[in-house]
CSV table of C-alpha atoms (C1' of nucleotides) in Angstrom, one decimal:
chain,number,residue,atom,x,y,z
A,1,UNK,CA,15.7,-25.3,-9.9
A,2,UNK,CA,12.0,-25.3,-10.5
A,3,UNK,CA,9.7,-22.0,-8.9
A,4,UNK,CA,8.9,-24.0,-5.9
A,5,UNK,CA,12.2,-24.1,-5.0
A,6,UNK,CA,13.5,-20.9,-5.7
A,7,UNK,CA,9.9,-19.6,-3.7
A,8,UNK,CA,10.8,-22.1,-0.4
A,9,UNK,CA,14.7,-20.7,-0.7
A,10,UNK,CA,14.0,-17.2,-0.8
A,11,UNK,CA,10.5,-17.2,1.5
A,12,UNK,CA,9.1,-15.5,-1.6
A,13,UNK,CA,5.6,-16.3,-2.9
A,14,UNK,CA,5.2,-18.9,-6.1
A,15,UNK,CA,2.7,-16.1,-7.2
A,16,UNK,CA,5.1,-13.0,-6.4
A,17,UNK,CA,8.0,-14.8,-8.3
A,18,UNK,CA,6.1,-15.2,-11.7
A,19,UNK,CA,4.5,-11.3,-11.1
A,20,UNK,CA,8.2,-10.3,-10.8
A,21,UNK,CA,8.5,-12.2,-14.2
A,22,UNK,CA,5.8,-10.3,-15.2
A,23,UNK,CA,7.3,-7.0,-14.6
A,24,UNK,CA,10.4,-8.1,-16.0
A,25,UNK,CA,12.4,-8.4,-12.9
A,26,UNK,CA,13.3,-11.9,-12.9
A,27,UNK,CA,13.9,-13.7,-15.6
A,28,UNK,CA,13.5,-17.5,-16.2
A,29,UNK,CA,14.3,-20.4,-18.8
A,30,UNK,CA,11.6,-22.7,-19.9
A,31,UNK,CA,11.3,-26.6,-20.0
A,32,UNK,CA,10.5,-28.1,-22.9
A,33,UNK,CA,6.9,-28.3,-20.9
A,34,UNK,CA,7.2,-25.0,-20.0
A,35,UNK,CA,8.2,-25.1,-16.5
A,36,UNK,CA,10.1,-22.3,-15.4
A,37,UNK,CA,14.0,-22.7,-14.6
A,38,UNK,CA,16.3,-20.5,-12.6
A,39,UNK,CA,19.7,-20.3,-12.0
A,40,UNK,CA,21.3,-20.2,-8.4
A,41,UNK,CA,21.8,-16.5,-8.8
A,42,UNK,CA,18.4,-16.5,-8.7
A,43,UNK,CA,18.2,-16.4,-5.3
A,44,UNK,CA,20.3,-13.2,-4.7
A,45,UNK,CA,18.4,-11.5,-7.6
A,46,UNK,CA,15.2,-12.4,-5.4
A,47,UNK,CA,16.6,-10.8,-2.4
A,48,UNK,CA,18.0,-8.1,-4.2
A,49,UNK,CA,14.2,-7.5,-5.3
A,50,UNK,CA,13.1,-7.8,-2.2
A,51,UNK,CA,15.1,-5.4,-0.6
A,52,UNK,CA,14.3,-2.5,-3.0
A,53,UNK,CA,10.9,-3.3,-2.6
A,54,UNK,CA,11.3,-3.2,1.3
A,55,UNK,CA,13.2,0.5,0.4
A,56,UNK,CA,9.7,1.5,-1.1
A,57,UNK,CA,10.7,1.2,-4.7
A,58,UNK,CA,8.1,0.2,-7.1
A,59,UNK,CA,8.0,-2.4,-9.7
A,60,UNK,CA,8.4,-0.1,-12.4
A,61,UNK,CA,11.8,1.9,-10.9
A,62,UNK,CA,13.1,-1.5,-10.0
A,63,UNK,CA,12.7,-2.6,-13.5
A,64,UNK,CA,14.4,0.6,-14.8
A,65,UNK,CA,17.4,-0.1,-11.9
A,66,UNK,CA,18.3,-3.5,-12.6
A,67,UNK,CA,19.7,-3.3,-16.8
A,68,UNK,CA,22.6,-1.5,-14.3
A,69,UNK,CA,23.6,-3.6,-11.5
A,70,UNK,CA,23.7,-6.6,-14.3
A,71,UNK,CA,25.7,-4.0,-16.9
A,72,UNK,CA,27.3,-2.7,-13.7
A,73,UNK,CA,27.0,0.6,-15.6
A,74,UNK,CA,24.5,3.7,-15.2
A,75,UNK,CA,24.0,6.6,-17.5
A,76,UNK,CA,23.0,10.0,-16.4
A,77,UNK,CA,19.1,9.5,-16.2
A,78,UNK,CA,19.6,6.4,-14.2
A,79,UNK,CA,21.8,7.4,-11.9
A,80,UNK,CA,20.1,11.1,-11.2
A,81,UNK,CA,17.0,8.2,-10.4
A,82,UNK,CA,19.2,6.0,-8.2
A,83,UNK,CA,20.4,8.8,-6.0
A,84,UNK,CA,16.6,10.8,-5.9
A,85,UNK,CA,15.4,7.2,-4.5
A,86,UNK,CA,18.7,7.2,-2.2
A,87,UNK,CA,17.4,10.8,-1.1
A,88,UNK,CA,14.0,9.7,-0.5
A,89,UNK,CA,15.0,6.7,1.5
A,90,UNK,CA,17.0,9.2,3.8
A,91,UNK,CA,14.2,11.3,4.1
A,92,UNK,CA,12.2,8.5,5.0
A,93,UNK,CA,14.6,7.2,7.6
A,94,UNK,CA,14.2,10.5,9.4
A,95,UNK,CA,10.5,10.6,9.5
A,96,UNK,CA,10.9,7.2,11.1
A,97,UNK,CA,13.3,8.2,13.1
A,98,UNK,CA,10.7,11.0,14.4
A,99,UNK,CA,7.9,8.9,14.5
A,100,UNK,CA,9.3,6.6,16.6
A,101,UNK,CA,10.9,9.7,19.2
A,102,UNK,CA,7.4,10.0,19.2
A,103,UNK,CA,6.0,6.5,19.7
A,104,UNK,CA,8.6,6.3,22.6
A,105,UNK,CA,7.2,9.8,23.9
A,106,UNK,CA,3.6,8.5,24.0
A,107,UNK,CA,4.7,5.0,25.5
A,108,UNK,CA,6.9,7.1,28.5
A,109,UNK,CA,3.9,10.0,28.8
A,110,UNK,CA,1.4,6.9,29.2
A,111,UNK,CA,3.4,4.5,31.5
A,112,UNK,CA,5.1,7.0,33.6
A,113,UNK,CA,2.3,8.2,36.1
A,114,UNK,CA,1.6,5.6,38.6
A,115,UNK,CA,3.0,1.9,36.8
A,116,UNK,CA,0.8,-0.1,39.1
A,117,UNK,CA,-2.2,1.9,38.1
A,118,UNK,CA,-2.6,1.1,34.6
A,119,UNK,CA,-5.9,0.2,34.6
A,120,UNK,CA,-8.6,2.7,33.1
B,1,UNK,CA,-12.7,25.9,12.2
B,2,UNK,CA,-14.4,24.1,9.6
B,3,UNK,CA,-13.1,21.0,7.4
B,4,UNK,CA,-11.7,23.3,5.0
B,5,UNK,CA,-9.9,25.4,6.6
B,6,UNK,CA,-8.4,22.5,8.7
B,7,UNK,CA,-6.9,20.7,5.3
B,8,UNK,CA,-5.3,23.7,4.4
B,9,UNK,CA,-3.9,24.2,7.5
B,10,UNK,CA,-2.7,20.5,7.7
B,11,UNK,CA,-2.4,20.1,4.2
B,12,UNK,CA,-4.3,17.3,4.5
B,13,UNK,CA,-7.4,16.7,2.0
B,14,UNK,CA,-10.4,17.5,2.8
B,15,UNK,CA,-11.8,13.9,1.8
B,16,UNK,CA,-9.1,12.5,3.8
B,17,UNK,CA,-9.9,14.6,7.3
B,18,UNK,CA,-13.5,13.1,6.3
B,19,UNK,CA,-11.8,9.3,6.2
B,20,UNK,CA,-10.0,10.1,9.5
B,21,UNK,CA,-13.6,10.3,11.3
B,22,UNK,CA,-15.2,8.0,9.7
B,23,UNK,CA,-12.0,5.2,11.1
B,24,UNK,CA,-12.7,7.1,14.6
B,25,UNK,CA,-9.2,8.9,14.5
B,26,UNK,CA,-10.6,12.8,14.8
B,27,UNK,CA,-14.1,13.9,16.2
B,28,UNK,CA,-15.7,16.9,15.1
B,29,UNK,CA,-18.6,18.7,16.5
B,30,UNK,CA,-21.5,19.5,14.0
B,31,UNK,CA,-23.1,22.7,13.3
B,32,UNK,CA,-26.6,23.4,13.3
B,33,UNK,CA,-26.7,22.5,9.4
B,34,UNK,CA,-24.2,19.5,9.8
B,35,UNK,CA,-20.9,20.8,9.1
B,36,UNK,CA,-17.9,19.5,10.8
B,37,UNK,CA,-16.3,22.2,13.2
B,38,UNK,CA,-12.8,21.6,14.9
B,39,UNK,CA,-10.5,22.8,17.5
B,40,UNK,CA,-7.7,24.3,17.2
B,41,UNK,CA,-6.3,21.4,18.8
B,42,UNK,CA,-7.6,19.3,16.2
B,43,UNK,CA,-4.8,20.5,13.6
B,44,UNK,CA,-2.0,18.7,15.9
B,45,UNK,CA,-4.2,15.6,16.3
B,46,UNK,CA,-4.0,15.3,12.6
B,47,UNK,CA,-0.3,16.2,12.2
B,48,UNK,CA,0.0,13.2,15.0
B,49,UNK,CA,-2.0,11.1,12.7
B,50,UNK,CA,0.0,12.0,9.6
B,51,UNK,CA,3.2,11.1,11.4
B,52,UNK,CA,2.1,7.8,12.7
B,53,UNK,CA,0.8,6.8,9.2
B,54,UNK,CA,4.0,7.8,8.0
B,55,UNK,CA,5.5,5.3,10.3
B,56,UNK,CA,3.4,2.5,8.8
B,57,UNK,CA,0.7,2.4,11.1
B,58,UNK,CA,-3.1,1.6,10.4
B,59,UNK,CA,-5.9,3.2,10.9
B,60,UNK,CA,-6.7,0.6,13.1
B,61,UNK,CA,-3.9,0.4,15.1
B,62,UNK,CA,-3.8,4.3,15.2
B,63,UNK,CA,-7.7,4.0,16.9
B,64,UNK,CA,-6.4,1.6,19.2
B,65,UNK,CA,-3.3,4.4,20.4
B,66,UNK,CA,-4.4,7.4,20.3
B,67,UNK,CA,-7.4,6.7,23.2
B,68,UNK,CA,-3.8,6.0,25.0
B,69,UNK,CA,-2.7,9.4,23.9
B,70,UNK,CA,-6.0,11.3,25.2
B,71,UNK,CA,-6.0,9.7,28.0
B,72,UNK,CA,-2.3,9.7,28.8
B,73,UNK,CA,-2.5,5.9,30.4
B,74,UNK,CA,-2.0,3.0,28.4
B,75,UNK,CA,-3.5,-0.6,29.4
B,76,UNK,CA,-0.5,-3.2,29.4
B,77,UNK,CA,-2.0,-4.7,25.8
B,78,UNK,CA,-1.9,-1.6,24.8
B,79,UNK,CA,1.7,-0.6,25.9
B,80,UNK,CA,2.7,-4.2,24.0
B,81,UNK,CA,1.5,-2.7,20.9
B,82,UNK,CA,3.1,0.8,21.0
B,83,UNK,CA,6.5,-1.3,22.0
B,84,UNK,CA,5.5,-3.6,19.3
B,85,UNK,CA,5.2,-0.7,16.7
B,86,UNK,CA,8.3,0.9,17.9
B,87,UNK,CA,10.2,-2.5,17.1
B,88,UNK,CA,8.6,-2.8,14.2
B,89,UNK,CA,9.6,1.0,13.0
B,90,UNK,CA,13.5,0.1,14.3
B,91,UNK,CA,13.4,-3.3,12.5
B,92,UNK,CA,12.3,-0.8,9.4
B,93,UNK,CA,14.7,1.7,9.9
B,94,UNK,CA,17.5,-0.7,9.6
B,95,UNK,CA,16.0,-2.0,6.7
B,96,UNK,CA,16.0,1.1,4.7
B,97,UNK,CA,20.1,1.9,6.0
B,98,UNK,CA,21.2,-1.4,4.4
B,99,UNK,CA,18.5,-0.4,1.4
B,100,UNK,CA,20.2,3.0,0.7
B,101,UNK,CA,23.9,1.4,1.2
B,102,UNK,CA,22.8,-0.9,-1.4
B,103,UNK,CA,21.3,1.6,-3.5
B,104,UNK,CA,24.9,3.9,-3.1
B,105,UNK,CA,26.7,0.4,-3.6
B,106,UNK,CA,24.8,0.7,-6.9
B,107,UNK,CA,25.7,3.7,-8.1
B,108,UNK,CA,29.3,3.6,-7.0
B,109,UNK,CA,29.5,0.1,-8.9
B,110,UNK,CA,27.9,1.8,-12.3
B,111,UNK,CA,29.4,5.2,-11.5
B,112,UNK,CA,33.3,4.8,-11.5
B,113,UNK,CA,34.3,2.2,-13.8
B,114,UNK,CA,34.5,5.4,-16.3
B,115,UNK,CA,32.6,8.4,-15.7
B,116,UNK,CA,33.7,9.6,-18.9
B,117,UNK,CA,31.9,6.7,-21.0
B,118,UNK,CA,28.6,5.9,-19.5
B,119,UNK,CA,26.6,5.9,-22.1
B,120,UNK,CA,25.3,2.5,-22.5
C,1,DT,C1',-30.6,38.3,-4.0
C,2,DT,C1',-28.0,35.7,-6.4
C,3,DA,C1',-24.0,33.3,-7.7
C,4,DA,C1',-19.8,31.3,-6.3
C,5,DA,C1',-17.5,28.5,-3.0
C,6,DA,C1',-17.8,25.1,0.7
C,7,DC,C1',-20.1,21.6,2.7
C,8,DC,C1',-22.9,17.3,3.0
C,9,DT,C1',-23.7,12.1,2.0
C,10,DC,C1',-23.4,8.2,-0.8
C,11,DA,C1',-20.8,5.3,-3.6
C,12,DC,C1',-17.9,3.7,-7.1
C,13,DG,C1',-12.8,4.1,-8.9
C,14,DT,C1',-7.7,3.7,-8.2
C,15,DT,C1',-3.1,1.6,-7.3
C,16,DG,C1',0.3,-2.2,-6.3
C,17,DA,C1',1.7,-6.4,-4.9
C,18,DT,C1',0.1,-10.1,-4.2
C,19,DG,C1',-3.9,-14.1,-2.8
C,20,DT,C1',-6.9,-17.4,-4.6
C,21,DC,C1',-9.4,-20.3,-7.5
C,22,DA,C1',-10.4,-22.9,-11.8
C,23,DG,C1',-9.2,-26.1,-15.1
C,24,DA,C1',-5.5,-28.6,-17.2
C,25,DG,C1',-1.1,-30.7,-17.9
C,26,DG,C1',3.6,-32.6,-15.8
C,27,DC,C1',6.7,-35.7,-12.9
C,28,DA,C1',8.7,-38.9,-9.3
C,29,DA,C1',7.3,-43.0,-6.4
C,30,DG,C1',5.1,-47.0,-5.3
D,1,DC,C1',-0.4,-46.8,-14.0
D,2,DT,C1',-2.2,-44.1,-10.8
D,3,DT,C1',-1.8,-41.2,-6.9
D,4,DG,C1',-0.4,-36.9,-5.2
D,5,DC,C1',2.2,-32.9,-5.5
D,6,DC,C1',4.0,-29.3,-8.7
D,7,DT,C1',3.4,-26.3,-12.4
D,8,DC,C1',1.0,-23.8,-16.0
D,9,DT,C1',-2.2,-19.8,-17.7
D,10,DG,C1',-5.8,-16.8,-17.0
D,11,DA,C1',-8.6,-13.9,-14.3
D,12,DC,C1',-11.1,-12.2,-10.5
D,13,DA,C1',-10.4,-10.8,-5.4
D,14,DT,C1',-8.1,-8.1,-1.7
D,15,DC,C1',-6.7,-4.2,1.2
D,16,DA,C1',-5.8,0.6,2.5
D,17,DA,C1',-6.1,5.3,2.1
D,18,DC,C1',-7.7,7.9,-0.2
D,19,DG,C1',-9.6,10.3,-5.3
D,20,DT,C1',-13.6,11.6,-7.8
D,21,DG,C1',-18.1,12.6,-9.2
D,22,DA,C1',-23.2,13.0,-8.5
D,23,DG,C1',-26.8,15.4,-6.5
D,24,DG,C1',-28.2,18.4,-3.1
D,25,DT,C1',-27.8,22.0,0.9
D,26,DT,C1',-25.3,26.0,3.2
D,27,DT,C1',-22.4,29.9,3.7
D,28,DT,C1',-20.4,33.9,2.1
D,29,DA,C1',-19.4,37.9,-0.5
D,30,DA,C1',-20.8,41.1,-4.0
DNA sequence: TTAAAACCTCACGTTGATGTCAGAGGCAAG
DNA sequence: CTTGCCTCTGACATCAACGTGAGGTTTTAA
Protein backbone atom coordinates (compact mmCIF):
# COMPACT_ATOMS: atom_id res chain seq x y z
CA UNK A 1 0.00 0.00 0.00
CA UNK A 2 0.94 3.56 -0.89
CA UNK A 3 1.48 6.29 2.38
CA UNK A 4 -1.92 7.60 1.93
CA UNK A 5 -3.19 4.53 2.72
CA UNK A 6 -1.26 3.38 5.46
CA UNK A 7 -1.80 7.36 6.91
CA UNK A 8 -6.05 6.97 6.41
CA UNK A 9 -5.70 3.14 8.07
CA UNK A 10 -3.77 4.10 11.01
CA UNK A 11 -5.28 7.93 11.46
CA UNK A 12 -1.62 8.82 11.33
CA UNK A 13 -0.38 11.96 9.50
CA UNK A 14 1.24 11.49 5.71
CA UNK A 15 3.90 13.92 7.26
CA UNK A 16 4.35 11.96 10.72
CA UNK A 17 4.69 8.54 8.70
CA UNK A 18 7.70 9.73 6.57
CA UNK A 19 9.29 11.71 9.94
CA UNK A 20 8.98 8.23 11.51
CA UNK A 21 10.97 7.11 8.39
CA UNK A 22 13.16 9.64 9.11
CA UNK A 23 14.05 8.49 12.57
CA UNK A 24 14.23 5.14 11.47
CA UNK A 25 11.16 3.79 12.89
CA UNK A 26 9.28 2.73 9.95
CA UNK A 27 10.71 1.43 7.24
CA UNK A 28 9.51 1.46 3.55
CA UNK A 29 10.18 -0.03 -0.08
CA UNK A 30 10.44 2.28 -3.00
CA UNK A 31 8.69 2.29 -6.45
CA UNK A 32 10.59 2.40 -9.18
CA UNK A 33 9.31 6.25 -9.07
CA UNK A 34 10.07 6.37 -5.76
CA UNK A 35 6.87 6.13 -4.02
CA UNK A 36 7.00 4.65 -0.77
CA UNK A 37 5.53 0.91 -0.15
CA UNK A 38 4.54 -0.72 3.06
CA UNK A 39 3.56 -3.91 4.01
CA UNK A 40 0.31 -4.78 5.92
CA UNK A 41 2.35 -5.10 9.09
CA UNK A 42 2.76 -1.74 8.64
CA UNK A 43 -0.15 -0.90 10.23
CA UNK A 44 0.59 -2.67 13.63
CA UNK A 45 4.18 -1.20 13.53
CA UNK A 46 2.30 2.24 13.32
CA UNK A 47 0.28 1.63 16.25
CA UNK A 48 2.93 0.09 18.00
CA UNK A 49 4.70 3.61 17.43
CA UNK A 50 2.01 5.33 18.44
CA UNK A 51 1.49 3.77 21.54
CA UNK A 52 5.10 4.31 22.95
CA UNK A 53 4.88 7.62 21.81
CA UNK A 54 1.46 8.00 23.80
CA UNK A 55 3.78 6.27 26.93
CA UNK A 56 6.02 9.46 26.55
CA UNK A 57 8.92 7.73 24.77
CA UNK A 58 10.86 9.73 22.40
CA UNK A 59 11.88 9.09 18.88
CA UNK A 60 15.25 8.39 19.74
CA UNK A 61 14.40 5.49 22.71
CA UNK A 62 11.81 4.09 20.36
CA UNK A 63 14.38 3.80 17.73
CA UNK A 64 16.82 2.01 20.21
CA UNK A 65 13.54 -0.38 21.36
CA UNK A 66 12.33 -1.59 18.19
CA UNK A 67 15.85 -3.79 16.65
CA UNK A 68 14.19 -6.04 19.85
CA UNK A 69 10.65 -6.61 19.44
CA UNK A 70 11.61 -7.39 15.48
CA UNK A 71 14.82 -9.69 16.92
CA UNK A 72 12.42 -10.57 19.73
CA UNK A 73 15.73 -10.44 21.73
CA UNK A 74 17.18 -7.74 24.27
CA UNK A 75 20.61 -7.43 25.64
CA UNK A 76 21.40 -6.07 28.98
CA UNK A 77 21.61 -2.27 28.09
CA UNK A 78 18.30 -2.55 26.30
CA UNK A 79 16.51 -4.17 28.61
CA UNK A 80 17.86 -2.09 31.87
CA UNK A 81 16.22 0.93 29.22
CA UNK A 82 12.96 -0.98 28.73
CA UNK A 83 12.21 -1.57 32.32
CA UNK A 84 13.69 2.33 33.52
CA UNK A 85 10.89 3.52 30.83
CA UNK A 86 8.41 0.74 32.39
CA UNK A 87 9.38 2.51 35.82
CA UNK A 88 8.89 5.87 34.66
CA UNK A 89 5.59 5.09 33.12
CA UNK A 90 4.46 3.74 36.66
CA UNK A 91 5.61 6.70 38.20
CA UNK A 92 3.75 8.68 35.83
CA UNK A 93 0.60 6.77 36.28
CA UNK A 94 0.61 7.72 39.99
CA UNK A 95 1.08 11.32 39.51
CA UNK A 96 -1.99 11.05 37.35
CA UNK A 97 -3.55 9.17 39.46
CA UNK A 98 -2.94 12.17 42.11
CA UNK A 99 -3.66 14.82 39.97
CA UNK A 100 -6.75 13.64 39.12
CA UNK A 101 -7.72 12.87 43.24
CA UNK A 102 -7.09 16.31 42.97
CA UNK A 103 -9.01 17.54 39.94
CA UNK A 104 -11.98 15.49 41.45
CA UNK A 105 -11.23 17.43 44.93
CA UNK A 106 -11.45 20.81 43.33
CA UNK A 107 -14.62 19.80 41.10
CA UNK A 108 -16.44 18.44 44.60
CA UNK A 109 -14.89 21.57 46.85
CA UNK A 110 -16.38 23.88 43.95
CA UNK A 111 -19.81 22.29 43.21
CA UNK A 112 -20.69 21.18 46.66
CA UNK A 113 -21.87 24.45 48.42
CA UNK A 114 -25.21 25.47 47.20
CA UNK A 115 -25.58 23.55 43.34
CA UNK A 116 -28.23 26.02 42.33
CA UNK A 117 -25.98 28.90 43.12
CA UNK A 118 -23.28 28.56 40.70
CA UNK A 119 -23.28 31.71 39.43
CA UNK A 120 -20.34 34.19 40.51
CA UNK B 1 9.46 35.53 50.57
CA UNK B 2 11.15 36.61 47.60
CA UNK B 3 11.34 34.68 44.00
CA UNK B 4 14.33 33.04 45.20
CA UNK B 5 13.64 31.75 48.04
CA UNK B 6 10.22 30.45 46.72
CA UNK B 7 12.11 28.23 43.72
CA UNK B 8 14.12 26.59 46.20
CA UNK B 9 11.48 25.90 48.28
CA UNK B 10 9.32 24.52 45.33
CA UNK B 11 12.10 23.52 43.42
CA UNK B 12 10.79 25.31 40.87
CA UNK B 13 13.14 27.80 38.66
CA UNK B 14 13.23 30.92 39.30
CA UNK B 15 12.51 31.81 35.47
CA UNK B 16 9.79 29.54 35.54
CA UNK B 17 7.89 31.07 38.85
CA UNK B 18 8.56 34.35 36.60
CA UNK B 19 6.57 32.37 33.47
CA UNK B 20 3.78 31.32 35.95
CA UNK B 21 2.91 35.20 36.39
CA UNK B 22 3.38 36.34 33.40
CA UNK B 23 0.38 33.28 32.15
CA UNK B 24 -1.62 34.85 35.20
CA UNK B 25 -1.20 31.55 37.34
CA UNK B 26 0.67 33.18 40.67
CA UNK B 27 0.45 36.92 41.74
CA UNK B 28 3.03 38.47 43.61
CA UNK B 29 3.14 41.69 45.42
CA UNK B 30 6.14 44.14 44.52
CA UNK B 31 8.42 45.79 46.72
CA UNK B 32 9.28 49.26 46.79
CA UNK B 33 12.28 48.49 44.22
CA UNK B 34 10.10 45.97 42.15
CA UNK B 35 10.90 42.64 43.48
CA UNK B 36 8.30 40.00 43.59
CA UNK B 37 7.30 39.02 47.31
CA UNK B 38 5.08 35.89 48.02
CA UNK B 39 3.02 34.27 50.66
CA UNK B 40 3.65 31.57 52.27
CA UNK B 41 0.67 30.29 50.63
CA UNK B 42 2.11 30.90 47.42
CA UNK B 43 4.49 27.76 47.79
CA UNK B 44 1.23 25.33 47.65
CA UNK B 45 -0.21 27.37 44.77
CA UNK B 46 2.82 26.40 42.85
CA UNK B 47 2.99 22.87 44.00
CA UNK B 48 -0.94 22.84 42.71
CA UNK B 49 0.44 24.22 39.53
CA UNK B 50 3.23 21.75 39.14
CA UNK B 51 0.74 18.89 39.78
CA UNK B 52 -1.76 20.01 37.20
CA UNK B 53 0.94 20.54 34.60
CA UNK B 54 2.00 17.25 35.42
CA UNK B 55 -1.42 16.02 34.46
CA UNK B 56 -1.11 17.63 30.98
CA UNK B 57 -2.84 20.68 31.61
CA UNK B 58 -2.03 24.24 30.04
CA UNK B 59 -1.27 27.20 31.18
CA UNK B 60 -4.35 28.22 29.80
CA UNK B 61 -6.57 25.84 30.98
CA UNK B 62 -4.79 26.04 34.49
CA UNK B 63 -5.83 30.23 34.38
CA UNK B 64 -9.16 29.21 33.53
CA UNK B 65 -9.27 26.55 37.01
CA UNK B 66 -7.65 27.90 39.43
CA UNK B 67 -10.06 31.29 39.74
CA UNK B 68 -12.43 28.07 40.46
CA UNK B 69 -10.05 27.06 43.09
CA UNK B 70 -9.75 30.69 44.81
CA UNK B 71 -12.90 31.06 44.74
CA UNK B 72 -14.18 27.69 45.69
CA UNK B 73 -17.33 27.92 43.01
CA UNK B 74 -17.11 26.79 39.61
CA UNK B 75 -19.46 28.25 36.76
CA UNK B 76 -21.19 25.12 34.93
CA UNK B 77 -18.49 25.78 31.71
CA UNK B 78 -16.20 25.72 33.97
CA UNK B 79 -17.22 22.47 35.90
CA UNK B 80 -17.41 20.92 32.09
CA UNK B 81 -13.82 21.48 31.71
CA UNK B 82 -12.46 20.23 35.05
CA UNK B 83 -14.81 16.93 34.21
CA UNK B 84 -13.39 17.23 30.85
CA UNK B 85 -9.72 17.19 32.13
CA UNK B 86 -10.48 14.53 34.53
CA UNK B 87 -11.75 12.27 31.49
CA UNK B 88 -9.10 13.25 29.60
CA UNK B 89 -6.44 12.28 32.57
CA UNK B 90 -8.52 8.71 32.98
CA UNK B 91 -8.55 8.21 29.19
CA UNK B 92 -4.57 8.78 29.74
CA UNK B 93 -4.07 6.70 32.51
CA UNK B 94 -5.33 3.78 30.75
CA UNK B 95 -3.24 4.60 28.05
CA UNK B 96 -0.09 4.37 29.85
CA UNK B 97 -1.39 0.70 31.74
CA UNK B 98 -1.79 -0.95 28.31
CA UNK B 99 1.72 1.22 27.34
CA UNK B 100 3.66 -0.41 30.32
CA UNK B 101 1.93 -3.98 29.67
CA UNK B 102 3.25 -3.60 26.32
CA UNK B 103 6.48 -2.41 27.35
CA UNK B 104 6.71 -5.68 30.03
CA UNK B 105 5.27 -7.76 27.04
CA UNK B 106 8.49 -6.55 25.47
CA UNK B 107 10.84 -7.45 27.68
CA UNK B 108 9.36 -10.75 28.60
CA UNK B 109 9.28 -11.58 24.79
CA UNK B 110 13.29 -10.53 24.45
CA UNK B 111 14.04 -11.62 28.01
CA UNK B 112 13.25 -15.55 28.26
CA UNK B 113 13.86 -17.08 25.12
CA UNK B 114 17.57 -17.59 26.77
CA UNK B 115 18.72 -15.38 29.33
CA UNK B 116 21.92 -17.04 29.11
CA UNK B 117 22.61 -15.93 25.34
CA UNK B 118 21.36 -12.45 24.87
CA UNK B 119 23.91 -10.99 23.31
CA UNK B 120 22.82 -9.97 20.02
C1' DT C 1 32.01 50.64 51.34
C1' DT C 2 32.44 47.47 48.34
C1' DA C 3 31.82 43.21 46.24
C1' DA C 4 29.10 39.15 45.76
C1' DA C 5 24.59 37.44 45.18
C1' DA C 6 19.81 38.23 43.87
C1' DC C 7 16.71 40.61 41.37
C1' DC C 8 14.73 43.16 37.30
C1' DT C 9 13.18 43.36 32.15
C1' DC C 10 13.70 42.26 27.53
C1' DA C 11 14.38 39.06 24.09
C1' DC C 12 16.26 35.32 21.51
C1' DG C 13 17.26 30.06 21.81
C1' DT C 14 15.73 25.15 22.55
C1' DT C 15 13.32 20.76 21.80
C1' DG C 16 10.15 17.29 19.48
C1' DA C 17 6.70 15.99 16.66
C1' DT C 18 4.57 17.46 13.48
C1' DG C 19 2.04 21.40 10.07
C1' DT C 20 2.43 23.69 5.92
C1' DC C 21 3.88 25.44 1.61
C1' DA C 22 6.50 25.34 -2.78
C1' DG C 23 7.71 23.31 -6.88
C1' DA C 24 7.76 19.10 -9.51
C1' DG C 25 6.66 14.51 -10.96
C1' DG C 26 3.28 10.26 -10.97
C1' DC C 27 -1.15 7.61 -11.87
C1' DA C 28 -6.08 6.11 -12.77
C1' DA C 29 -10.37 7.81 -15.14
C1' DG C 30 -12.96 9.91 -18.53
C1' DC D 1 -4.46 13.59 -23.18
C1' DT D 2 -5.70 16.13 -19.57
C1' DT D 3 -7.79 16.76 -15.21
C1' DG D 4 -7.32 15.93 -10.46
C1' DC D 5 -5.55 13.61 -6.70
C1' DC D 6 -1.37 11.43 -4.77
C1' DT D 7 3.37 11.48 -3.90
C1' DC D 8 8.11 13.34 -3.74
C1' DT D 9 11.89 16.34 -1.47
C1' DG D 10 13.27 20.25 0.86
C1' DA D 11 12.72 23.69 4.17
C1' DC D 12 10.62 27.01 7.08
C1' DA D 13 6.74 27.46 10.79
C1' DT D 14 4.54 26.11 15.13
C1' DC D 15 3.70 25.55 20.09
C1' DA D 16 4.70 25.28 25.10
C1' DA D 17 7.39 25.71 28.92
C1' DC D 18 10.89 27.05 29.93
C1' DG D 19 16.70 28.08 29.38
C1' DT D 20 19.99 31.50 28.79
C1' DG D 21 22.39 35.76 28.30
C1' DA D 22 22.64 40.89 28.19
C1' DG D 23 22.65 44.96 30.63
C1' DG D 24 21.30 47.18 34.66
C1' DT D 25 19.51 47.82 39.76
C1' DT D 26 19.08 46.12 44.68
C1' DT D 27 20.09 43.68 48.71
C1' DT D 28 23.15 41.66 51.83
C1' DA D 29 27.14 40.40 54.28
C1' DA D 30 31.90 41.25 55.28
Amino acid sequence: MRIGDLASMTRVSVRALRYYEEQGLLASTRSESGQRLYENAAVNRVRLIQQLYGAGLSSKTIAELLPCVDAKVSTPESRERLAAERDRINTQIAELIIARDRLNDIINATSRPSPECDYV
